[in-house]
Short mmCIF file of C-alpha atoms and ligand atoms in Angstrom, two decimals:
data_model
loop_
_atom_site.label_atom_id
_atom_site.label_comp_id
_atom_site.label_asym_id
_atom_site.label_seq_id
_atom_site.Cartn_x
_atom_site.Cartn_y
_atom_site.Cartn_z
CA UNK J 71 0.00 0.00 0.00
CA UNK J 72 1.19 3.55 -1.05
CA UNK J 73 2.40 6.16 1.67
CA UNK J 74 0.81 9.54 1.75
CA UNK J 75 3.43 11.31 3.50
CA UNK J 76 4.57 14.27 2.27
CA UNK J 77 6.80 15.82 4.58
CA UNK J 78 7.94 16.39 8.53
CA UNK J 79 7.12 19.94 9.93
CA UNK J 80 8.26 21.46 13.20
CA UNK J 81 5.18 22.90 15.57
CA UNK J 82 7.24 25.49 16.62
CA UNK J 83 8.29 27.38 13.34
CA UNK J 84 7.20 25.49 10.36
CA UNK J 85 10.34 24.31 9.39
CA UNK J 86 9.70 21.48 6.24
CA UNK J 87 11.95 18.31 7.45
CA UNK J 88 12.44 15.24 5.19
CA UNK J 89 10.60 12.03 6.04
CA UNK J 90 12.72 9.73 4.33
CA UNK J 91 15.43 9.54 7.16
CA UNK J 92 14.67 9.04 10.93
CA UNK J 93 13.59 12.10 12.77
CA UNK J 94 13.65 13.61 16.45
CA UNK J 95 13.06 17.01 17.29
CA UNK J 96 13.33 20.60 15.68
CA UNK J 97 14.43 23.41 18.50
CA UNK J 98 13.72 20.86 21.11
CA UNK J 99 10.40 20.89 20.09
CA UNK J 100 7.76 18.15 18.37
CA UNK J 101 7.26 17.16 14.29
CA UNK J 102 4.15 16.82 12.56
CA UNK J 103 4.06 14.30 10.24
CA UNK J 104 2.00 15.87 7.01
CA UNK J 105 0.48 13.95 4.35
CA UNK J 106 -1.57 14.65 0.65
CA UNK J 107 -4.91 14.44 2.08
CA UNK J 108 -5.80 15.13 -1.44
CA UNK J 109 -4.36 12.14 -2.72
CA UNK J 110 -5.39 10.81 0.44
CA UNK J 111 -9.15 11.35 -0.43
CA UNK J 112 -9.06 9.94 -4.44
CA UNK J 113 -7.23 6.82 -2.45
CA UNK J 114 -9.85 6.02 -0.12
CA UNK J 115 -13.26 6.77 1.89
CA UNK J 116 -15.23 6.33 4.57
CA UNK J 117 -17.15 3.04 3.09
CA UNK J 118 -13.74 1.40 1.74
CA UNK J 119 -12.52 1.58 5.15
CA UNK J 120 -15.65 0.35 6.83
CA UNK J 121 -14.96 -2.84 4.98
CA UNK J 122 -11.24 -3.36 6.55
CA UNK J 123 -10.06 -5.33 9.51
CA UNK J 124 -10.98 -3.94 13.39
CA UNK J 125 -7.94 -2.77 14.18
CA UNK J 126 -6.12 0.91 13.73
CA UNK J 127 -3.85 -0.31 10.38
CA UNK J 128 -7.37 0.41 8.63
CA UNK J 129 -6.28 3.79 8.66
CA UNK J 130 -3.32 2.91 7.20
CA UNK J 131 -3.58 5.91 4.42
CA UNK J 132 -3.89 8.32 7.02
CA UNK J 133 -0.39 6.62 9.11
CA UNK J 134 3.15 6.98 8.25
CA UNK J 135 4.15 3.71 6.82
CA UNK J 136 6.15 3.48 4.06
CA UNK J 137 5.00 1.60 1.43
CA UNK J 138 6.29 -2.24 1.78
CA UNK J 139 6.68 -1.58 5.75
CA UNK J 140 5.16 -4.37 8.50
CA UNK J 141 3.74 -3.29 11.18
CA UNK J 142 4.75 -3.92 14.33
CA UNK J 143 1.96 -5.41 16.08
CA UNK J 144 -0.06 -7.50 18.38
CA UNK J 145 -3.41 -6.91 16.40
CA UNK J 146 -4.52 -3.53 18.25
CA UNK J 147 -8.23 -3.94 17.70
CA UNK J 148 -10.73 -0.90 17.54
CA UNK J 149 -11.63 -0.12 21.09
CA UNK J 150 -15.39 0.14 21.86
CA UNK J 151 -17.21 3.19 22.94
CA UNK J 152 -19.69 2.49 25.51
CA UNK J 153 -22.54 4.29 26.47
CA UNK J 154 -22.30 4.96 30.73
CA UNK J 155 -25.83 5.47 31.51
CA UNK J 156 -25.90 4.38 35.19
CA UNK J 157 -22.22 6.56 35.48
CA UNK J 158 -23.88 9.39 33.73
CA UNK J 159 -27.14 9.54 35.41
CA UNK J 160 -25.48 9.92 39.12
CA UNK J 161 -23.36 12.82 37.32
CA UNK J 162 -26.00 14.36 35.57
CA UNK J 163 -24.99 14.09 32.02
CA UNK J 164 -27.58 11.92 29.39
CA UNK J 165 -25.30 11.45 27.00
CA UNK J 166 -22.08 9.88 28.82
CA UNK J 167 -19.85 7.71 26.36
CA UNK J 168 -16.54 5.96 28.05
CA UNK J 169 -14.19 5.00 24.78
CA UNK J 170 -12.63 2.11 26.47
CA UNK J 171 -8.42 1.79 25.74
CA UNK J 172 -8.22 -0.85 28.68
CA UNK J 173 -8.60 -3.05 26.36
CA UNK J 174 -5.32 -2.26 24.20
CA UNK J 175 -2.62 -5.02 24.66
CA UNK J 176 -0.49 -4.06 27.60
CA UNK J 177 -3.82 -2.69 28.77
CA UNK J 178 -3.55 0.91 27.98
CA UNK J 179 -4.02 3.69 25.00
CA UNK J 180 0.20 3.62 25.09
CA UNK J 181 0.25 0.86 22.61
CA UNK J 182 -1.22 3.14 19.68
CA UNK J 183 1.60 5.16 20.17
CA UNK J 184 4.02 2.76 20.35
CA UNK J 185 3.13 0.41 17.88
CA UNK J 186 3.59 3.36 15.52
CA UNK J 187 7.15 4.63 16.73
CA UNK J 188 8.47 1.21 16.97
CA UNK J 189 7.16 0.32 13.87
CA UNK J 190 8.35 3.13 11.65
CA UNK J 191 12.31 2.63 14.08
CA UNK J 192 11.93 -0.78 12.96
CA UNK J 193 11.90 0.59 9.52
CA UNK J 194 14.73 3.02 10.32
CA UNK J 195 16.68 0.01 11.37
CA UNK J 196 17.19 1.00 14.70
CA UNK J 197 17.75 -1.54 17.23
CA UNK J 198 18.45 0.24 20.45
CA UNK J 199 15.77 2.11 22.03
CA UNK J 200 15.38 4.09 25.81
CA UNK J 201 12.31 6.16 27.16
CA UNK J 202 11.39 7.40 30.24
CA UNK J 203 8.07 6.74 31.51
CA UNK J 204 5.39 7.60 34.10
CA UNK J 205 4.90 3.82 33.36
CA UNK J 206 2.34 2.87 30.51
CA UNK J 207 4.75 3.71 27.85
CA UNK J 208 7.44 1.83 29.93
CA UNK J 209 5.32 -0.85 29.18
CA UNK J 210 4.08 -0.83 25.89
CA UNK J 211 7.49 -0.15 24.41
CA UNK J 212 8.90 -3.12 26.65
CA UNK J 213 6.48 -5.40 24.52
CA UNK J 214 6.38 -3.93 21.63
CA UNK J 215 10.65 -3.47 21.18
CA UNK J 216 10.27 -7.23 22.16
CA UNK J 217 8.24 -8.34 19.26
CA UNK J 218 10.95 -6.31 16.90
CA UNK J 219 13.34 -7.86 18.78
CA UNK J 220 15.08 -4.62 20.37
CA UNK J 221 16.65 -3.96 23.25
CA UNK J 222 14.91 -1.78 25.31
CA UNK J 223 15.97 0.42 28.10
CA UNK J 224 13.15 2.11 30.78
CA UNK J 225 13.67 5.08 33.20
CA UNK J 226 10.87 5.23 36.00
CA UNK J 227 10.13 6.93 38.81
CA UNK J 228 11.29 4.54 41.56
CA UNK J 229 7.25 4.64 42.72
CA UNK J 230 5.95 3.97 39.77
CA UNK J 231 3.08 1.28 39.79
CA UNK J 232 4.58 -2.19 40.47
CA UNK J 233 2.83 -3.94 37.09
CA UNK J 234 4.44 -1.45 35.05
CA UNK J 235 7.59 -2.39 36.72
CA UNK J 236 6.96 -5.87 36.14
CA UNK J 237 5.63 -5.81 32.65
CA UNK J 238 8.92 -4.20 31.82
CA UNK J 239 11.11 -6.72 33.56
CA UNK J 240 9.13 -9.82 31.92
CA UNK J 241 9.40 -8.52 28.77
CA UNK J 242 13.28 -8.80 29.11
CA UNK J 243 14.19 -4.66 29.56
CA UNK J 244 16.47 -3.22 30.99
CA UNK J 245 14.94 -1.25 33.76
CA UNK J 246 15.85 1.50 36.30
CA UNK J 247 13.76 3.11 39.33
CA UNK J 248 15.17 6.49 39.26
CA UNK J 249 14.38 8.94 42.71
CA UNK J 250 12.78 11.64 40.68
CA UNK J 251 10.24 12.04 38.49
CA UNK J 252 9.88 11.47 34.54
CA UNK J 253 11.08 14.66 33.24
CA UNK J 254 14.42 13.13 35.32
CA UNK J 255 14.25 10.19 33.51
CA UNK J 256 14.16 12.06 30.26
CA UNK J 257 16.67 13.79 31.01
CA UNK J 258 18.82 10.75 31.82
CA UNK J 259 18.26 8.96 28.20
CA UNK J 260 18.71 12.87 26.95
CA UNK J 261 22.28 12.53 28.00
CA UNK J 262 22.48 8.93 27.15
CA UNK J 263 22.25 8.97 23.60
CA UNK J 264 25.54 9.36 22.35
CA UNK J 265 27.75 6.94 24.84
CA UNK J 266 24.88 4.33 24.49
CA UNK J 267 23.52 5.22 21.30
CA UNK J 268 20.07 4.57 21.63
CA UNK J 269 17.02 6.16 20.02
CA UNK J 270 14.94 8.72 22.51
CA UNK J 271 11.48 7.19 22.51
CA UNK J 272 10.53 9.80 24.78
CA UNK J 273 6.88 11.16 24.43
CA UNK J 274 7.07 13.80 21.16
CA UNK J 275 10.67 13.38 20.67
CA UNK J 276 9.40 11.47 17.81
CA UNK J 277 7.03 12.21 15.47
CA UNK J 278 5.48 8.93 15.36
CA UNK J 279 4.04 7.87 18.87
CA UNK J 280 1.99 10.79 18.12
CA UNK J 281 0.61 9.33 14.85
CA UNK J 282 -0.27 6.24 16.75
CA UNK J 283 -2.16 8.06 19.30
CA UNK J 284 -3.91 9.97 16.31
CA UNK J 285 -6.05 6.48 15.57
CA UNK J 286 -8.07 7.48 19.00
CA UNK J 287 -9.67 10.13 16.81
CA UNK J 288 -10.04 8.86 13.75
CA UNK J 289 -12.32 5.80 15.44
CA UNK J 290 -13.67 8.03 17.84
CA UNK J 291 -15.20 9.75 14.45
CA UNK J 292 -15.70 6.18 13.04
CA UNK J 293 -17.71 4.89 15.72
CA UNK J 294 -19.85 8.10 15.48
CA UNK J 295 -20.75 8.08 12.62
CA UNK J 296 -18.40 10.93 11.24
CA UNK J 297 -20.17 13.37 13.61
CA UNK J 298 -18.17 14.17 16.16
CA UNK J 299 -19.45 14.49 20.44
CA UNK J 300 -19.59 17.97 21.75
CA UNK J 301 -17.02 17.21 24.34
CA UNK J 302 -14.33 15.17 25.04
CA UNK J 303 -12.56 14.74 28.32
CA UNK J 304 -9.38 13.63 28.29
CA UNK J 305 -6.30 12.75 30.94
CA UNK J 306 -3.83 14.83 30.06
CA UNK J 307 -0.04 14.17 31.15
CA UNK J 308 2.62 14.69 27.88
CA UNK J 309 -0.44 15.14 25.83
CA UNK J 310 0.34 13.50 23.07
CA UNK J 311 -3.39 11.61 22.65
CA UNK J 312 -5.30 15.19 22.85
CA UNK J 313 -2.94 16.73 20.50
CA UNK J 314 -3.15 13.55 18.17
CA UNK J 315 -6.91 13.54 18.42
CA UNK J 316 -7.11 17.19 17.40
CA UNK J 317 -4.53 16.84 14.32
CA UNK J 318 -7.04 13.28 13.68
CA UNK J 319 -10.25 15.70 13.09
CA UNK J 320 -8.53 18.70 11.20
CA UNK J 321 -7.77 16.40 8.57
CA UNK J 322 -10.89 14.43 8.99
CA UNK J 323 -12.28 17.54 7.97
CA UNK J 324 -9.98 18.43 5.03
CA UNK J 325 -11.07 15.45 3.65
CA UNK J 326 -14.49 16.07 3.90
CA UNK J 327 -15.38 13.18 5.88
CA UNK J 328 -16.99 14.75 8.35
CA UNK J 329 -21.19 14.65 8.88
CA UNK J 330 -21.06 17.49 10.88
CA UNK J 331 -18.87 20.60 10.90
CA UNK J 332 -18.67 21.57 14.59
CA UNK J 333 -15.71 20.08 16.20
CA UNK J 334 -15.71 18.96 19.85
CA UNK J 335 -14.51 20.99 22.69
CA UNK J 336 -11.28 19.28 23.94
CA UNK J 337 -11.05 19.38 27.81
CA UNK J 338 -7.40 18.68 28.97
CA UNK J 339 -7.59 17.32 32.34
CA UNK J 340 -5.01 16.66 34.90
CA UNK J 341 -4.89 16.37 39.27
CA UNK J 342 -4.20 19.15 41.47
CA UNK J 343 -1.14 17.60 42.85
CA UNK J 344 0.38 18.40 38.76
CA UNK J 345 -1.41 20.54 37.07
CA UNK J 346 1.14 23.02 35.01
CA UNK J 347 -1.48 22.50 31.95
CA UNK J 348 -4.28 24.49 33.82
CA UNK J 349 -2.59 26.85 35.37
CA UNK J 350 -0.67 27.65 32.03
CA UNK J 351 -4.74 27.56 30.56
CA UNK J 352 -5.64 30.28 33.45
CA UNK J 353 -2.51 32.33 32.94
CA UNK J 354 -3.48 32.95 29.13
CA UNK J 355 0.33 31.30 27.99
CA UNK J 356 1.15 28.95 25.62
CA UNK J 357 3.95 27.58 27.25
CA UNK J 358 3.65 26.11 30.78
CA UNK J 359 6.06 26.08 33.66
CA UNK J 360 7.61 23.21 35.53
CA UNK J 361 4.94 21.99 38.19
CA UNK J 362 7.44 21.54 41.43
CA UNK J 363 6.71 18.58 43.60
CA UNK J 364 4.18 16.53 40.88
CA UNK J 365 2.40 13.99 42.76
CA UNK J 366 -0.65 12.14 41.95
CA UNK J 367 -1.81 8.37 42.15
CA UNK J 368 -2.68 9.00 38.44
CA UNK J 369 0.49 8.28 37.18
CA UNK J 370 0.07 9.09 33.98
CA UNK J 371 -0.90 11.98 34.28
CA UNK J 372 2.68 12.49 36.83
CA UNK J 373 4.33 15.03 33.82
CA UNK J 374 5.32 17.85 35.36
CA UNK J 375 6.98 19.46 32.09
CA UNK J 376 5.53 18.68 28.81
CA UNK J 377 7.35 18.82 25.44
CA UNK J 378 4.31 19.06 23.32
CA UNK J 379 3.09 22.02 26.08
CA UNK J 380 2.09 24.85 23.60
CA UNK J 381 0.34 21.95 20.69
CA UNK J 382 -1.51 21.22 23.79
CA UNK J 383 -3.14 24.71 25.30
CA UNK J 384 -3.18 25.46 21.40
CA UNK J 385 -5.72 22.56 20.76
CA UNK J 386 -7.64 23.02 23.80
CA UNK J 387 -8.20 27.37 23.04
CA UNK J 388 -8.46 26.76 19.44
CA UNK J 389 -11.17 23.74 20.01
CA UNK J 390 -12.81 26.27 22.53
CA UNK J 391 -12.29 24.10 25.51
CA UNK J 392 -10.89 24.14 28.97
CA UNK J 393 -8.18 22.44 31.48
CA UNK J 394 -9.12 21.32 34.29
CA UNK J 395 -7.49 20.26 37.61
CA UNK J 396 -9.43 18.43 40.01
CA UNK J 397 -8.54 17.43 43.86
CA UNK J 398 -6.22 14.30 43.73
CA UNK J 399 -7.79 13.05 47.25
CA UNK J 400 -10.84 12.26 45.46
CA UNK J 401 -9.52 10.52 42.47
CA UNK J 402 -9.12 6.86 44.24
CA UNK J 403 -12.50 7.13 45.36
CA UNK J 404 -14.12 8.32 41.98
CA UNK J 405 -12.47 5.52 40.04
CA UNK J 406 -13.81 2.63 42.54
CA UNK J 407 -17.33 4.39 42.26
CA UNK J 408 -17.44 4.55 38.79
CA UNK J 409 -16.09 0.95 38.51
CA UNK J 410 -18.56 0.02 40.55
CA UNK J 411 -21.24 1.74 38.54
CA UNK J 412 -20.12 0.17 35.08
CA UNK J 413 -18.09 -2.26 35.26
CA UNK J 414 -15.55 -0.92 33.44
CA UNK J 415 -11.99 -1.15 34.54
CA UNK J 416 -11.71 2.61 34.81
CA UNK J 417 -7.97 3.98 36.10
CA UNK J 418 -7.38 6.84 38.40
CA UNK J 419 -5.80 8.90 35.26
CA UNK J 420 -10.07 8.15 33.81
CA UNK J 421 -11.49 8.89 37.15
CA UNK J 422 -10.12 12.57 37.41
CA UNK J 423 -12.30 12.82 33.73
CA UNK J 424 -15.20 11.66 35.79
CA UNK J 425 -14.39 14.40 38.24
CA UNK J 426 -13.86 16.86 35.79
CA UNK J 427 -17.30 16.51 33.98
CA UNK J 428 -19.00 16.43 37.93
CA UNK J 429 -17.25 20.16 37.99
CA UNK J 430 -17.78 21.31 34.88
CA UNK J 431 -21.38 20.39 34.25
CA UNK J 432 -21.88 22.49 37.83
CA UNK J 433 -20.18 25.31 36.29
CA UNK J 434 -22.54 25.13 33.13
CA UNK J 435 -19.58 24.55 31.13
CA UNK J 436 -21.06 21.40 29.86
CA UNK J 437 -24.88 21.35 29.22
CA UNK J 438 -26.77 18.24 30.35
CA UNK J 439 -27.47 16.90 27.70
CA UNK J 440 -24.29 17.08 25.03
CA UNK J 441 -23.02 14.46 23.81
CA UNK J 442 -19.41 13.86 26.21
CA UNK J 443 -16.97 11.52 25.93
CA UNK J 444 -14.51 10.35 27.94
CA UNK J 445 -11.19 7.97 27.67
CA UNK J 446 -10.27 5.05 30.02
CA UNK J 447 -7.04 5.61 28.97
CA UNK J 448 -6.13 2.22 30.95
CA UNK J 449 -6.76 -0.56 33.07
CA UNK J 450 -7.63 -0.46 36.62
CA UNK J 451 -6.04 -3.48 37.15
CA UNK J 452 -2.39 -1.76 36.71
CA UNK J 453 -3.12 -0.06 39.37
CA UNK J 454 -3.11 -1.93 42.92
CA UNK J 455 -1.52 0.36 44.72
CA UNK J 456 -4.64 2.49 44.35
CA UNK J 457 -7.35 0.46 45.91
CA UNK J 458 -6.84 -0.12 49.74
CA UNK J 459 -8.33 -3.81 49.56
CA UNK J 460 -8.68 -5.00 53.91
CA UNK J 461 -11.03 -7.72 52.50
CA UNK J 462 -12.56 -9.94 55.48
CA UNK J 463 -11.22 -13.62 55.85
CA UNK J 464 -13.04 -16.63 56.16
CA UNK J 465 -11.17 -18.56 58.93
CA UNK J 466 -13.66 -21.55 58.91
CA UNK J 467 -14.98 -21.99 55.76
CA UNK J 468 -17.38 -24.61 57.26
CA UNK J 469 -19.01 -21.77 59.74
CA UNK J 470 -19.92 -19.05 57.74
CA UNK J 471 -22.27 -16.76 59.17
CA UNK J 472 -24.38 -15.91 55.99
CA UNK J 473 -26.60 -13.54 58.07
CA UNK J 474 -23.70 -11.00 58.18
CA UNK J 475 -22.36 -11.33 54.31
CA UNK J 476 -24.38 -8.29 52.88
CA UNK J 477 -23.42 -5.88 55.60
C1 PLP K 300 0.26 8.21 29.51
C2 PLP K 300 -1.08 8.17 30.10
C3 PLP K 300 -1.91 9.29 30.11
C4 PLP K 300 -1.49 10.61 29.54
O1 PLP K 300 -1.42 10.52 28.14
P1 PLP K 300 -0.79 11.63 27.22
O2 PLP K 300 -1.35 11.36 25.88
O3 PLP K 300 0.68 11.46 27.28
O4 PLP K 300 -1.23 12.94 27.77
C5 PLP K 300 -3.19 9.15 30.60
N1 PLP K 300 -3.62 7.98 31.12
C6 PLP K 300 -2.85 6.89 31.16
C7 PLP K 300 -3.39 5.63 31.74
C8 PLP K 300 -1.55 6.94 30.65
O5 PLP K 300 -0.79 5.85 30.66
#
């Protein structure tokens, strides 16, 4: 299948950058990857694609694959968008949609992004990757630089979430709990990449992950019908999946492929224990400062300094929506409600979303009954340390006093 790439452009000045040879950064600062969406268009359309496999290589005109290139992959199907009635009646909302990235292998949204940068490195013929992580992206790189047969080095925070430790370890990378945060970690396989000559896999430092993450739009619009919701929530740490989603529907609608012309308002959220994207929002800048002491049990949303910072707040004012930071003591409990409520294996980074739409509906910010839509950008079950468990023991499991079991 042909490739539709044209060029690589740098967000901060324009600058044109060939695509033809492997790409970083330009200014310290994230590519675009930019494609003939007219060519694009006479190639394909909505019904051709509605024919193709589940999975996001059905977009494959709209990815950066060179033409003869395998993906990388563990068959990333389309993740379903479920309608959260029970959820959204208790908030308030009557048309509450959850699109559901749980269910991505290594059980978050990270594989889009990774499937995509390790595919297109696998192309470059590059063997050696590092990345820091929050943990997620620890992971999914872990699995997928397996299944290229990389080696694979991870920077974490020494607290990050012990499955993200282990899925790392299993999958045979070299990992390192580092006291500090991620933007420590980066800066570690920063200064790493010339004695160990590795590739930076970092979140943006690439332009690829955020083609990956760019699928989550494109379905989201899929699923919909081409008409996109009014609102979509989304956990914000590097950003890379808001910014991908926005750069998903601007081309969706140079193509034309869009039902409807209004595009959704994208709400960035984050906790208040590292929130440098909503008090950048407040301030009116475009760039946001270094959030000192980041803590949250969200982890991924633990990014205290954000490459993509400006393609962020840019997407949020231009789609006409808000940040939001909402009280980290609360998240824990939200998620376990809203689990409870749907069944869905919602994680904290989801449960601040839920949070956010509580706050915003009060605020009349959202109206009651637009269409909102939220991610579960992962699994619950990654997260154990969350969920303080004291579960009551059986001693005798031939005297069980049944009479006190639904207290
Ligand atoms: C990485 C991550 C986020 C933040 O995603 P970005 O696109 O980098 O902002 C949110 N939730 C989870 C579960 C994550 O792993």
């Amino acid at each position: 299948m042909k490739s539709f790439v044209t060029n690589l452009e740098a967000a901060i000045d324009g600058t044109v950058l060939p695509h033809d040879v492997i790409q970083t950064t330009h200014e310290d600062r994230p590519l675009w990857v930019r494609y003939d969406l007219d060519a694009v268009g006479r190639a394909i359309d909505p019904d051709r694609i509605a024919g193709r496999p589940p999975s996001l290589w059905r977009y494959r005109e709209l990815l950066p694959l060179p033409d003869r290139a395998q993906p990388v992959t563990f068959g990333e199907g389309m993740t379903p968008l479920l309608q959260t009635p029970r959820l959204g009646k208790r908030i308030g909302l009557g048309n509450l949609w959850v699109k559901d990235e749980s269910q991505l292998p290594t059980g978050s949204f990270k594989s889009r992004g990774l499937a995509m940068a390790v595919t297109m490195a696998n192309h470059f013929g590059i063997r050696r990757m590092a990345i820091p992580t929050a943990g997620n992206a620890g992971g999914a790189l872990a699995a997928y630089g397996a299944r290229a047969g990389m080696e694979v080095f991870v920077f974490m925070p020494r607290d990050t979430p012990v499955i993200n430790q282990m899925e790392c370890v299993a999958a045979g990378s070299k990992v390192f709990l580092v006291d500090g945060l991620i933007t420590d970690c980066g800066a570690i396989v920063k200064r790493g990449i010339e004695p160990m000559g590795w590739f930076d896999c970092s979140t943006l430092k690439e332009p690829y992950r955020l083609e990956g993450k760019k699928t989550m739009g494109l379905e989201l619009a899929e699923q919909s019908g081409w008409q996109l919701p009014d609102v979509i929530l989304y956990p914000t740490g590097g950003g890379t999946g808001l910014i991908g989603m926005w750069k998903a529907f601007q081309e969706l609608r140079t193509l034309g492929w869009l039902r409807r012309d209004t595009m959704p308002r994208m709400i960035a959220v984050q906790s208040d224990g590292c929130a440098p994207i909503p008090r950048a929002f407040e301030a009116g800048d475009r760039f946001a400062k270094p959030w000192e002491n980041a803590r949250t049990c969200a982890s991924g949303l633990r990014v205290p300094a954000a490459v993509g910072d400006f393609m962020i707040l840019d997407a949020i004012r231009e789609s006409g929506g808000v940040a939001v930071a909402v009280p980290e003591e609360l998240i824990a409990g939200a998620m376990v409600r809203a689990i409870a409520e749907e069944g869905i294996s919602l994680c904290p980074e989801a449960a601040a979303c839920v949070l956010a739409s509580e706050r915003l509906l009060r605020d009349g910010r959202i109206k009651p009954n637009e269409r909102v839509v939220l991610f579960n950008t992962g699994a619950a079950t990654k997260y154990v340390e969350t969920v303080p468990l004291n579960l009551p023991v059986i001693d005798d499991p031939t005297a069980v006093d049944y009479a006190t079991l639904a207290l």
